[in-house]
Coordinates of C-alpha atoms in Angstrom, one line a residue:
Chain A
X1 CA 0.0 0.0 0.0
X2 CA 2.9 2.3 0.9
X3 CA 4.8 1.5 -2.5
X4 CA 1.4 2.3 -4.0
X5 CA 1.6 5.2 -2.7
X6 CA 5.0 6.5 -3.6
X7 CA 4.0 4.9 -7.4
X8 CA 1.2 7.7 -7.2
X9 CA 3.2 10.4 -6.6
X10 CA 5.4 9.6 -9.3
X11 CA 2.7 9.6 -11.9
X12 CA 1.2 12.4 -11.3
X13 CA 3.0 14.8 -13.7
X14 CA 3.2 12.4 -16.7
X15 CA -0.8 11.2 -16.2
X16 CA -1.3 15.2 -15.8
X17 CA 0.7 15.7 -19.4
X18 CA -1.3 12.5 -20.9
X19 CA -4.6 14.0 -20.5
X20 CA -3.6 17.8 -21.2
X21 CA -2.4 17.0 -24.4
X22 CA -5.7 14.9 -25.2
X23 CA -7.8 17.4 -24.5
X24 CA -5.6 19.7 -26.9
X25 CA -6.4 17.0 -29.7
X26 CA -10.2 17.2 -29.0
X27 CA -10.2 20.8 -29.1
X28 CA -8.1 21.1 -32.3
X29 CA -5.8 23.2 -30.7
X30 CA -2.9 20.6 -31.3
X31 CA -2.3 19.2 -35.1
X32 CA -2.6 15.9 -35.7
X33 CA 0.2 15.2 -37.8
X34 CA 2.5 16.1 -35.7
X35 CA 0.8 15.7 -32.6
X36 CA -1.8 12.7 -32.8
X37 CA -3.7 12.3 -29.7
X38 CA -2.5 10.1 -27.6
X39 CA -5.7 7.8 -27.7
X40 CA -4.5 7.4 -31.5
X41 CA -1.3 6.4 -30.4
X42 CA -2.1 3.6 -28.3
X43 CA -4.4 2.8 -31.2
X44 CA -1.6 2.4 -33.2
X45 CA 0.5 0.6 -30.4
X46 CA -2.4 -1.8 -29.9
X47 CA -2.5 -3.0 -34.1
X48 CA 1.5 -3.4 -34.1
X49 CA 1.4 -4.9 -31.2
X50 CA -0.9 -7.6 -32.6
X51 CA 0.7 -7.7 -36.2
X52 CA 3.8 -8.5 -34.1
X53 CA 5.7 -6.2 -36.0
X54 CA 6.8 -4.3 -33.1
X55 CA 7.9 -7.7 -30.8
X56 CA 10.0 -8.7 -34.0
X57 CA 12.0 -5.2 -34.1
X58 CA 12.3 -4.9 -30.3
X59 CA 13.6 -8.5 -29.8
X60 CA 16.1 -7.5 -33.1
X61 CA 16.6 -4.4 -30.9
X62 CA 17.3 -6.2 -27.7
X63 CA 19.9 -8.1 -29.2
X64 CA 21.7 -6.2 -30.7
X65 CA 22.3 -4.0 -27.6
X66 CA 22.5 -6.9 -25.2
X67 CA 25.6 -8.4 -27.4
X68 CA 27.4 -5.1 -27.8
X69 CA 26.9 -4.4 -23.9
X70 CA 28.3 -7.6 -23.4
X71 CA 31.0 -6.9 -25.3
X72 CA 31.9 -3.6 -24.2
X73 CA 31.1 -3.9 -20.3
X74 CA 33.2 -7.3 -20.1
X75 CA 35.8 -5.7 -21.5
X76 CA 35.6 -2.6 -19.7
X77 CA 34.8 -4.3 -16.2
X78 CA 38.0 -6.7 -17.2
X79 CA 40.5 -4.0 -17.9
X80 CA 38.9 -1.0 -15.2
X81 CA 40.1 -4.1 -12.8
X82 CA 43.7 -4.3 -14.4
X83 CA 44.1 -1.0 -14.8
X84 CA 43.0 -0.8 -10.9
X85 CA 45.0 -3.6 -9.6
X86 CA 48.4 -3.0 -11.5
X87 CA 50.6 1.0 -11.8
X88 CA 52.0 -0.9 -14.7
X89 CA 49.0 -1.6 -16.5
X90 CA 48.0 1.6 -16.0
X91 CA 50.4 3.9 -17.1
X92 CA 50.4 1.6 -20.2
X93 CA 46.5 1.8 -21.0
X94 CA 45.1 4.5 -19.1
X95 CA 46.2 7.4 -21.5
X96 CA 45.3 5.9 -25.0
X97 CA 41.7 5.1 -22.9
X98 CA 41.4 8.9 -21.8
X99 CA 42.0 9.9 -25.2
X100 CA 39.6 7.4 -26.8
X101 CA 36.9 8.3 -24.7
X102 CA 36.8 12.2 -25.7
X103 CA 35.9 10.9 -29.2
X104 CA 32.5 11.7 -29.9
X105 CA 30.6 8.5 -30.7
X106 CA 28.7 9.7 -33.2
X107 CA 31.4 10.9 -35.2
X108 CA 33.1 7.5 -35.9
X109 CA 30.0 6.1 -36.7
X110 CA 30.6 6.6 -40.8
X111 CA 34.2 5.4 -40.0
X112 CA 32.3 2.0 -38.2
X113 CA 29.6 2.1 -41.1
X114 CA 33.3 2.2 -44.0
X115 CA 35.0 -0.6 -42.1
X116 CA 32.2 -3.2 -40.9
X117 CA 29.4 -2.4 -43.9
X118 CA 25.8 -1.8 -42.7
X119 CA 25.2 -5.6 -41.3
X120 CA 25.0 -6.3 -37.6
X121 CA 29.3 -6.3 -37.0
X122 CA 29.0 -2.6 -36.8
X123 CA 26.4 -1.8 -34.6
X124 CA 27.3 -4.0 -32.0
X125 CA 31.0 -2.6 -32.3
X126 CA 29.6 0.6 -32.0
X127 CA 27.2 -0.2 -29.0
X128 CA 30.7 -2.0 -27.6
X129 CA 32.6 0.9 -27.6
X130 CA 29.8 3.1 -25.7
X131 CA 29.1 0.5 -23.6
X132 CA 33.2 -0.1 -22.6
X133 CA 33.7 3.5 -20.8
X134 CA 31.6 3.5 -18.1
X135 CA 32.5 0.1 -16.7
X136 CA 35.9 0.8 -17.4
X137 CA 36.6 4.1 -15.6
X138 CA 33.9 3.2 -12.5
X139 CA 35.4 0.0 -12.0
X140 CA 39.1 1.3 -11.8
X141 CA 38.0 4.4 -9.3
X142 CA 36.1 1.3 -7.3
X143 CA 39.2 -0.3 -7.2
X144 CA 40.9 2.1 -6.4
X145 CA 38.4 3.2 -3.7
X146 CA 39.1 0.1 -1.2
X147 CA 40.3 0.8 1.7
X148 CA 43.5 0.3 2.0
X149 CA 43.0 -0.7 5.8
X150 CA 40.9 -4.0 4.7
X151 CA 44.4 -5.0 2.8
X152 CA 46.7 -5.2 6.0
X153 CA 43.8 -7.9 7.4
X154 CA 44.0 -9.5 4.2
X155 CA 47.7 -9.9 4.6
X156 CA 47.3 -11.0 8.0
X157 CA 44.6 -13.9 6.9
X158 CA 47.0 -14.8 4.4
X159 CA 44.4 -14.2 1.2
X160 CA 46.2 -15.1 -2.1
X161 CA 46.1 -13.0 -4.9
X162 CA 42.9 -14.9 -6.3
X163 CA 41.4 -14.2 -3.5
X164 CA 42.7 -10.6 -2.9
X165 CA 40.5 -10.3 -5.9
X166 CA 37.4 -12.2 -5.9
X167 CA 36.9 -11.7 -1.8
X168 CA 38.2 -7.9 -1.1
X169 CA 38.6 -6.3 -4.4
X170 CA 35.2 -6.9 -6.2
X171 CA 33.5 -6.8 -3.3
X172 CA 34.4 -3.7 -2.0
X173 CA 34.4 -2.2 -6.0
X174 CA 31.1 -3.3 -6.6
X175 CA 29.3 -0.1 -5.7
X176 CA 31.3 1.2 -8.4
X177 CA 30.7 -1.5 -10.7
X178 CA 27.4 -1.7 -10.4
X179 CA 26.9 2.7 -11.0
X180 CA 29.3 1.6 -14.2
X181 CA 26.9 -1.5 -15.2
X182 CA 23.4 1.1 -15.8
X183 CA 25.4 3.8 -17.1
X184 CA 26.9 1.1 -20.1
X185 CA 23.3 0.1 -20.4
X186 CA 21.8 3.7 -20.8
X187 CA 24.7 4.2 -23.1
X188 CA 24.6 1.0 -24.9
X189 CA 20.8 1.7 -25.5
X190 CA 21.8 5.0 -27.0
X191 CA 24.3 4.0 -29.3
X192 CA 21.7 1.6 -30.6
X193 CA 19.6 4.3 -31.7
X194 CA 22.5 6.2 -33.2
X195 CA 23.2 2.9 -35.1
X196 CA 19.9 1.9 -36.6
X197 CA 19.0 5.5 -37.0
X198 CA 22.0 5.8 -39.1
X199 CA 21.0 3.2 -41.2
X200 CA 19.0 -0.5 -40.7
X201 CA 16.4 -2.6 -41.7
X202 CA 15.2 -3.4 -38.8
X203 CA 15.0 -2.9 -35.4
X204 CA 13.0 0.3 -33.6
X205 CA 15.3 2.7 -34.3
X206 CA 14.2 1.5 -38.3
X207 CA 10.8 1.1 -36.8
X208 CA 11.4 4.7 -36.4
X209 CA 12.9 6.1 -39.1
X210 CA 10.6 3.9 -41.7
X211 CA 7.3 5.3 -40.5
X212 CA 8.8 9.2 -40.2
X213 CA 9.3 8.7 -44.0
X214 CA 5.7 8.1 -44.6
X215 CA 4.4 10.4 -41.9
X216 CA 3.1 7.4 -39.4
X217 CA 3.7 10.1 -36.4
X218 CA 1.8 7.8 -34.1
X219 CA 3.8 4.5 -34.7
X220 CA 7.4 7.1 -34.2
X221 CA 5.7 8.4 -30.9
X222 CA 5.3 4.1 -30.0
X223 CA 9.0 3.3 -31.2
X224 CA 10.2 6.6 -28.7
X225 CA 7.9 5.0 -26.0
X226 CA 9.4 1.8 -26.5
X227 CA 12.8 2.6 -26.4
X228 CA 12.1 4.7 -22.9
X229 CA 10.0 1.6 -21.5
X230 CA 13.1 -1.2 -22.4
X231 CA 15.8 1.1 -21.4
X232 CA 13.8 2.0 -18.0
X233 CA 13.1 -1.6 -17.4
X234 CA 16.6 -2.4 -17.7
X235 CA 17.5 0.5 -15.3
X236 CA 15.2 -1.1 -12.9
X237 CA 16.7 -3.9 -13.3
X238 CA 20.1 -3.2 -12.4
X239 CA 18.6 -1.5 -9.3
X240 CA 17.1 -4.2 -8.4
X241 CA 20.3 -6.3 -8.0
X242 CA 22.0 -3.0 -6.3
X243 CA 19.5 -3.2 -3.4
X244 CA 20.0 -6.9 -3.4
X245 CA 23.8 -7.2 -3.8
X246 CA 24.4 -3.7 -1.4
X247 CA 22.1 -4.6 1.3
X248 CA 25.2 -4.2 3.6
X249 CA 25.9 -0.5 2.8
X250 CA 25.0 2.1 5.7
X251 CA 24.4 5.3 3.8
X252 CA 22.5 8.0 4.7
X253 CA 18.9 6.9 2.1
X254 CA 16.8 10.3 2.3
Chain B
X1 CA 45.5 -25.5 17.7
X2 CA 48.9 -25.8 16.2
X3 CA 51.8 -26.0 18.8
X4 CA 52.7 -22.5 20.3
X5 CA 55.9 -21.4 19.9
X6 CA 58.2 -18.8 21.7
X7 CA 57.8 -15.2 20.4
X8 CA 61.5 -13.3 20.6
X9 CA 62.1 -9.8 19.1
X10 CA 66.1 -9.5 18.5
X11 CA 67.4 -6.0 18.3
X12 CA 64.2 -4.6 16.6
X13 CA 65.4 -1.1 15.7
X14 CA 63.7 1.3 12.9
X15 CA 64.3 4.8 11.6
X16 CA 62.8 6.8 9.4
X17 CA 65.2 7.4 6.9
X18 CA 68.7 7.3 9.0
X19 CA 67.7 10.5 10.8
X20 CA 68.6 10.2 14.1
X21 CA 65.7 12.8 15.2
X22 CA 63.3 9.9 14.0
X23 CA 64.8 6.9 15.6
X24 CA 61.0 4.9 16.2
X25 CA 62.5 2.4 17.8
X26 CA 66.1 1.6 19.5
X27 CA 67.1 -2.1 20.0
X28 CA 64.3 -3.9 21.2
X29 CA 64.5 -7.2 23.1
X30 CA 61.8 -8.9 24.2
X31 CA 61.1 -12.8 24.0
X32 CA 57.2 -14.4 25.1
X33 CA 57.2 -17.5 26.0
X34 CA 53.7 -19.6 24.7
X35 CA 50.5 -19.0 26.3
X36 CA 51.7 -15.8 28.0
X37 CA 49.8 -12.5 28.6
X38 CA 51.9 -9.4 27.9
X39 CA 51.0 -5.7 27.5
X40 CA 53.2 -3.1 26.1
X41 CA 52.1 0.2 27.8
X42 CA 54.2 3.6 27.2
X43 CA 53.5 7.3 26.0
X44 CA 52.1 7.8 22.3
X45 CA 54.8 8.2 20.0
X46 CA 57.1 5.4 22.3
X47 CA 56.6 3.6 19.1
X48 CA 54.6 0.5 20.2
X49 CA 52.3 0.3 17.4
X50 CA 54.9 0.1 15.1
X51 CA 56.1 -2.6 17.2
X52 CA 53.7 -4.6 17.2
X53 CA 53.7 -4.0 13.0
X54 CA 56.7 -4.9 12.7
X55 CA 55.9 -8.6 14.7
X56 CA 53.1 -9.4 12.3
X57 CA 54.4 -8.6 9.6
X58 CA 52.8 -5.1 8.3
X59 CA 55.9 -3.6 8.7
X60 CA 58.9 -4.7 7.0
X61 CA 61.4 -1.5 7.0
X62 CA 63.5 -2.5 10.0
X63 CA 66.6 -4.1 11.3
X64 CA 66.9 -6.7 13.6
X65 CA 65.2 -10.3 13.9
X66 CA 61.8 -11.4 14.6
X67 CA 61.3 -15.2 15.5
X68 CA 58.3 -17.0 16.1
X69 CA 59.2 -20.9 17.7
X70 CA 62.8 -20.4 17.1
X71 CA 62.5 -19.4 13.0
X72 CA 62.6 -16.3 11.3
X73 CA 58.8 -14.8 10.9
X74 CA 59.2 -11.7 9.1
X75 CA 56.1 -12.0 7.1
X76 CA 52.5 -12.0 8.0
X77 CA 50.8 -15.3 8.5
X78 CA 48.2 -16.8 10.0
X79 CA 50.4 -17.8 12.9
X80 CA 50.2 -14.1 14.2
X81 CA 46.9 -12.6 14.4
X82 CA 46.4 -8.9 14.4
X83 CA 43.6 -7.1 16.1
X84 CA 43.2 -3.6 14.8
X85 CA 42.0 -0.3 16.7
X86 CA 39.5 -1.0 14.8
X87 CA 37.4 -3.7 14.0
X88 CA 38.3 -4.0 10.1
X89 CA 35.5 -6.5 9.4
X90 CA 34.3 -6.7 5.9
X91 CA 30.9 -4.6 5.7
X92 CA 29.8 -6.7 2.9
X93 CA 30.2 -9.9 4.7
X94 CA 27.6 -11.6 7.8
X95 CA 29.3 -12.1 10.9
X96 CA 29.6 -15.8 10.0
X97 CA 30.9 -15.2 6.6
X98 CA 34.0 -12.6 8.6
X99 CA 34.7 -15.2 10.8
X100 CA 35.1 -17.5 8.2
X101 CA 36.9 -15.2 6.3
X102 CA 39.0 -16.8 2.7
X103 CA 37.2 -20.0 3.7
X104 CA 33.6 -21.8 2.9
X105 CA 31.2 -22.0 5.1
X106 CA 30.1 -24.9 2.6
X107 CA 32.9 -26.8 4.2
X108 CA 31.2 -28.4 7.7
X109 CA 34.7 -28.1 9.1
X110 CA 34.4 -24.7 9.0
X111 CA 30.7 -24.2 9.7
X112 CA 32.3 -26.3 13.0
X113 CA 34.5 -24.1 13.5
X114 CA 33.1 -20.7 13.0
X115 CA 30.1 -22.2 15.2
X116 CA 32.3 -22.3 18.1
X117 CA 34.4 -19.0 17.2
X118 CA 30.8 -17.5 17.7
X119 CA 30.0 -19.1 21.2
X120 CA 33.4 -18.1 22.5
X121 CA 32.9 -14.8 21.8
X122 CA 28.8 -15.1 22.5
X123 CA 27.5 -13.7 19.6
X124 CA 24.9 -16.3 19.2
X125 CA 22.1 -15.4 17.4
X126 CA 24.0 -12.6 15.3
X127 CA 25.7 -14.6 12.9
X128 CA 23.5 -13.5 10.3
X129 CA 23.7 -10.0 10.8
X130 CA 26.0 -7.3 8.9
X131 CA 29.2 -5.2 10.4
X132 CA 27.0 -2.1 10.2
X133 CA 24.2 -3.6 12.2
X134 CA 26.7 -4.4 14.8
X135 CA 28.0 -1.8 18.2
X136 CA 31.3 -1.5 18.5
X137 CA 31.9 -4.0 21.3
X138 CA 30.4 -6.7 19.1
X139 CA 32.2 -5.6 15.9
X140 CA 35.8 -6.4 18.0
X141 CA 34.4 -9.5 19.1
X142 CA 33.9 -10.3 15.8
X143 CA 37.4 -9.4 14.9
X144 CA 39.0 -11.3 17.8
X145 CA 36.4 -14.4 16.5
X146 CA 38.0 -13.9 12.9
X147 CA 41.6 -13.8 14.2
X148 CA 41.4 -17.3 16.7
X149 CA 39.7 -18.9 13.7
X150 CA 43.2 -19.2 12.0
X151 CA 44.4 -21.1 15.5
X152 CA 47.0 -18.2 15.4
X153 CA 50.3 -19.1 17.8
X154 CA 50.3 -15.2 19.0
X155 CA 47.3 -12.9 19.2
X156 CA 48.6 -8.8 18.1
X157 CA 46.2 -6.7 19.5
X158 CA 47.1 -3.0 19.2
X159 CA 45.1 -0.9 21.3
X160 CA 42.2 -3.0 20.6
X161 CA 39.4 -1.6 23.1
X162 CA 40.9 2.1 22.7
X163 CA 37.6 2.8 21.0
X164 CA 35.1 1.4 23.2
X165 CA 33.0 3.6 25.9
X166 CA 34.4 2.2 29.9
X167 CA 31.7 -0.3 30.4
X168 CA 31.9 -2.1 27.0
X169 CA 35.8 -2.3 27.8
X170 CA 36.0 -3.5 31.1
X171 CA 33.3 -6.3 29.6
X172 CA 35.4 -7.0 26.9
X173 CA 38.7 -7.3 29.0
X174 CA 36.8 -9.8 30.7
X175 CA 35.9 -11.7 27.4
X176 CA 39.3 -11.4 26.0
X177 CA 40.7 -13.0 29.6
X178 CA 38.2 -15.6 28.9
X179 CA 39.0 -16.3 25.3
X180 CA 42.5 -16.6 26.3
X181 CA 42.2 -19.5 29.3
X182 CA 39.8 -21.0 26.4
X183 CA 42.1 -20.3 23.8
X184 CA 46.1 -20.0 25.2
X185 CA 47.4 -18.5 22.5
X186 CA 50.0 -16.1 23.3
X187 CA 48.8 -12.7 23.4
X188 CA 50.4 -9.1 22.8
X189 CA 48.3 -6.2 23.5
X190 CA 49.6 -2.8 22.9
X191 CA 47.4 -0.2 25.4
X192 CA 47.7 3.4 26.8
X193 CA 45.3 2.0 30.0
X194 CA 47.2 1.3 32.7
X195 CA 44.6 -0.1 34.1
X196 CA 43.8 -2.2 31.2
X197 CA 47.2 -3.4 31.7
X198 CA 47.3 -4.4 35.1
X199 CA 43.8 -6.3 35.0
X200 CA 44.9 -8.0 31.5
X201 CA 48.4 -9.2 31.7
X202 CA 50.9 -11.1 33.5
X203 CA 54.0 -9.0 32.5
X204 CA 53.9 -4.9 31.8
X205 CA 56.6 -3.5 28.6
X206 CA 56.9 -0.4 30.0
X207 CA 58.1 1.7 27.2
X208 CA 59.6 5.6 26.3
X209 CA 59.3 7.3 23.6
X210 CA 62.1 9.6 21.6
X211 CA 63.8 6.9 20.5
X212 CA 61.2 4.3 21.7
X213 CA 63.1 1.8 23.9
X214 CA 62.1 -0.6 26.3
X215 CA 62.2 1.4 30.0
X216 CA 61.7 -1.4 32.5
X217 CA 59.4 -4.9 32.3
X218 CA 56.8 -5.2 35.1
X219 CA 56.0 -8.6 36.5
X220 CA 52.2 -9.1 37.7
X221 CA 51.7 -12.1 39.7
X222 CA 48.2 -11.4 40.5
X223 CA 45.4 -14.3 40.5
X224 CA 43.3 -14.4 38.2
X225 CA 40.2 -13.4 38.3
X226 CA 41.3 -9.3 39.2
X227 CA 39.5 -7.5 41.1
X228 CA 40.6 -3.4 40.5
X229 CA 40.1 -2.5 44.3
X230 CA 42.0 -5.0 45.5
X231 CA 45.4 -3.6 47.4
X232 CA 47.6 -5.7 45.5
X233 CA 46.2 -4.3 42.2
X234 CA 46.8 -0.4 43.4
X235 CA 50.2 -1.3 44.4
X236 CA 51.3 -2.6 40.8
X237 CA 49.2 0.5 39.2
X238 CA 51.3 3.0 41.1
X239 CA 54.5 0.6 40.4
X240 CA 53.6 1.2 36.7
X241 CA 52.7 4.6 36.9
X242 CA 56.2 5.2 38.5
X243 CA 57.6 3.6 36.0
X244 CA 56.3 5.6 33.4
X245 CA 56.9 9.2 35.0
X246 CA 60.3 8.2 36.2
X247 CA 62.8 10.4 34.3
X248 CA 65.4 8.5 32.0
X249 CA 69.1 10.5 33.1
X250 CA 69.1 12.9 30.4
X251 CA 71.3 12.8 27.6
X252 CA 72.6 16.4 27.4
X253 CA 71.6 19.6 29.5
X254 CA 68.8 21.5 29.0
X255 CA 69.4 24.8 27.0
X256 CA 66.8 27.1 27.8

């Protein structure tokens, strides 16, 4: 009843927007290309949603993203822990990354569409690279975060380096990790857009840009929703296993 | 528990960086024998932390020998438990899961184990719980609990209850004279209680500080259990106290 509640609270300013703008469609006041009602909309979600040609670009969608993030974040998780654990590696790797990363995505995207044609390769690659930073530099500044204190016990237990890792560095990084993990799925989920937008043929972000071309307004306004409802569900998600993997924090919550 | 061994520090001496205004600590000699109680008590900056670094392990920038049952133990190991200021548990572990530590509670060795690690330091009931859900009394106990569990030959503790409000310390000084008839390891605790001293051990270090040096060893061969009003227990608190105000000769005049 209490999470009820709180849900309430949260909806009241979208509902509020819902039902301002219908009543701006009835009255004519809003056009209808640009701005179909959005009783029209769901109208149009509803007969895609039974043709099934949304489910078949989303699940196109969803794959795409999930094997780029896999990519990327693996990587990024594997060598933000390197980069953490070892000066070495660091001074090695660090740099080139730092420099990397103030490329603007978007404007290698021709360079990604020249090298890997317009097939699947380079849209993952591209969701791979977004999807690489944010793991990588959270998880080195988690890494880099544990207290130093917690290593002297270690010593004294005798941990080996395995477990150096495994029971004191992840651990104690996975705060860190975890902030890194939705911000490579919020970016992973943009790049995806970038990447069909640019040029697909299929996919929501085709979804998208195929019914623009012939002035479907209402089935672009359900491809935007459903890229806000997957990426928000994959948010919650990830929060989800923060509350269930952090339980042990003691920060101040509000 | 493995067999105890004799703790001897040989000619422990450190320096920060051959400057003789930093001269931590200036040829130490001490030797424990197995199952003994022995505080090292002394003004801050006598250097007794560092000391008792330098015996687990923490600390390797010195000269001199450490030697744990007759062989050289320079490096830290599971022979020599440590007992921080504070606790140092893991916050993302359970009590059970601290106590147990690099191993599996999967193991019923160690389930065994850990289960009677928690009973000797009576946290039954609280094995479940998280470091944060735990007062600071508890959260030691927990530490001392994690430390036994690697049947440790000599137990570090450096300043262990320094933290702790006066009734949760005198309870704890009790537990930790408890865990030790239970337990006999040897144990080392570094305090600035004289007090805590006195009630705890069965010789007093007396240290001083500038370079920190050992100033005169304090037998105490009162029964256990203590009592703190007892005569006998005044008389070896002023005996320490004296010890610690007495002034060393000095080395040159004083210039003023």
């Amino acid at each position: 009843m209490k999470q009820l509640g709180k849900w309430w609270k949260g909806a009241v300013i979208p509902v509020s927007v819902l039902l301002l703008w219908q009543w701006a469609s009835w009255s004519g006041a809003a056009d209808p290309k640009l701005f179909p009602a959005p009783s029209s909309i769901f109208g149009d979600l509803y007969t895609m949603l039974l043709s099934g040609e949304l489910f078949y670009h989303i699940r196109i969608s969803v794959v795409r993203a999930a094997l780029g993030f896999l990519l990327g974040g693996s990587l990024g998780l594997l060598i933000g822990l390197l980069v953490g654990m070892y000066v070495k590696v660091e001074e090695l790797v660090d740099p080139t990354v730092q420099m990397l990363r103030t490329v603007p995505l978007l404007s290698i995207t021709p360079l990604f569409i020249l090298w890997f044609g317009f097939g699947e390769l380079s849209k993952v690659l591209l969701i791979a690279m977004g999807a690489f930073f944010p793991l990588y530099v959270n998880t080195f500044l988690g890494v880099r975060g544990v207290d130093k204190k917690l290593f002297d016990v270690a010593r004294v237990l005798e941990f080996s380096r395995y477990k150096q890792v495994t029971k004191l560095m992840l651990p104690a990084a996975l705060p860190n990790v975890l902030l890194g993990l939705r911000l490579s799925l919020s970016i992973a989920w943009l790049c995806l857009v970038v990447a069909e937008l640019m040029g697909a043929d299929s996919g929501v972000g085709y979804l998208i840009q195929d019914a623009r071309s012939y002035v479907r307004t209402g089935a672009v306004f359900v491809g935007i929703f459903v890229f806000a409802a997957v990426g928000k569900l994959a948010d919650s998600a990830v929060r989800l296993l923060e509350r269930r993997l952090l339980k042990w924090q003691d920060n101040y919550r509000g | 528990m493995s067999g105890s061994g004799k703790l001897e520090l040989i000619a422990v001496d450190k320096s920060f960086r051959a400057e003789k205004q930093n001269h931590v600590l200036a040829d130490i000699h001490l030797s424990l024998s197995p199952g003994e109680f022995v505080t090292i008590i002394g003004p801050s900056g006598c250097g007794k932390s560092t000391l008792l670094k330098i015996i687990a392990g923490l600390d390797a920038d010195y000269e001199g020998a450490v030697l744990l049952g007759g062989v050289d133990a320079g490096k830290p190991s599971r022979d020599k438990g440590f007992i921080f200021q504070e606790h140092r548990l893991f916050p993302w572990l359970t009590v059970e899961r601290n106590i147990a530590a690099n191993q599996s509670l999967r193991n019923k060795e160690v389930r065994g184990q850990v289960d009677a690690m928690i009973k000797l330091v009576r946290l039954e009931g609280f094995e479940k719980a998280y470091p944060k859900e735990l007062s600071g009394g508890m959260s030691q106990r927990v530490a001392i609990a994690r430390a036994l569990m690697q049947s440790p030959q000599v137990l570090l503790l450096d300043e262990p209850f320094g933290a702790l409000d006066a009734f949760t310390r005198t309870h704890m000084q009790e537990a930790l004279l408890d865990i030790w008839r239970n337990n006999r390891a040897t144990m080392l605790l570094v305090t600035h209680d004289i007090d805590e001293a006195v009630f705890l051990s069965e010789r007093i270090v007396v240290m001083d500080a500038r370079p920190g040096r050992i100033k005169q060893i304090v037998r105490n061969d009162l029964p256990y259990p203590r009592t703190r009003h007892s005569p006998g227990f005044q008389e070896l608190r002023s005996q320490v106290m004296r010890a610690l105000e007495k002034q060393e000769e000095p080395e040159e005049n004083w210039v003023i």
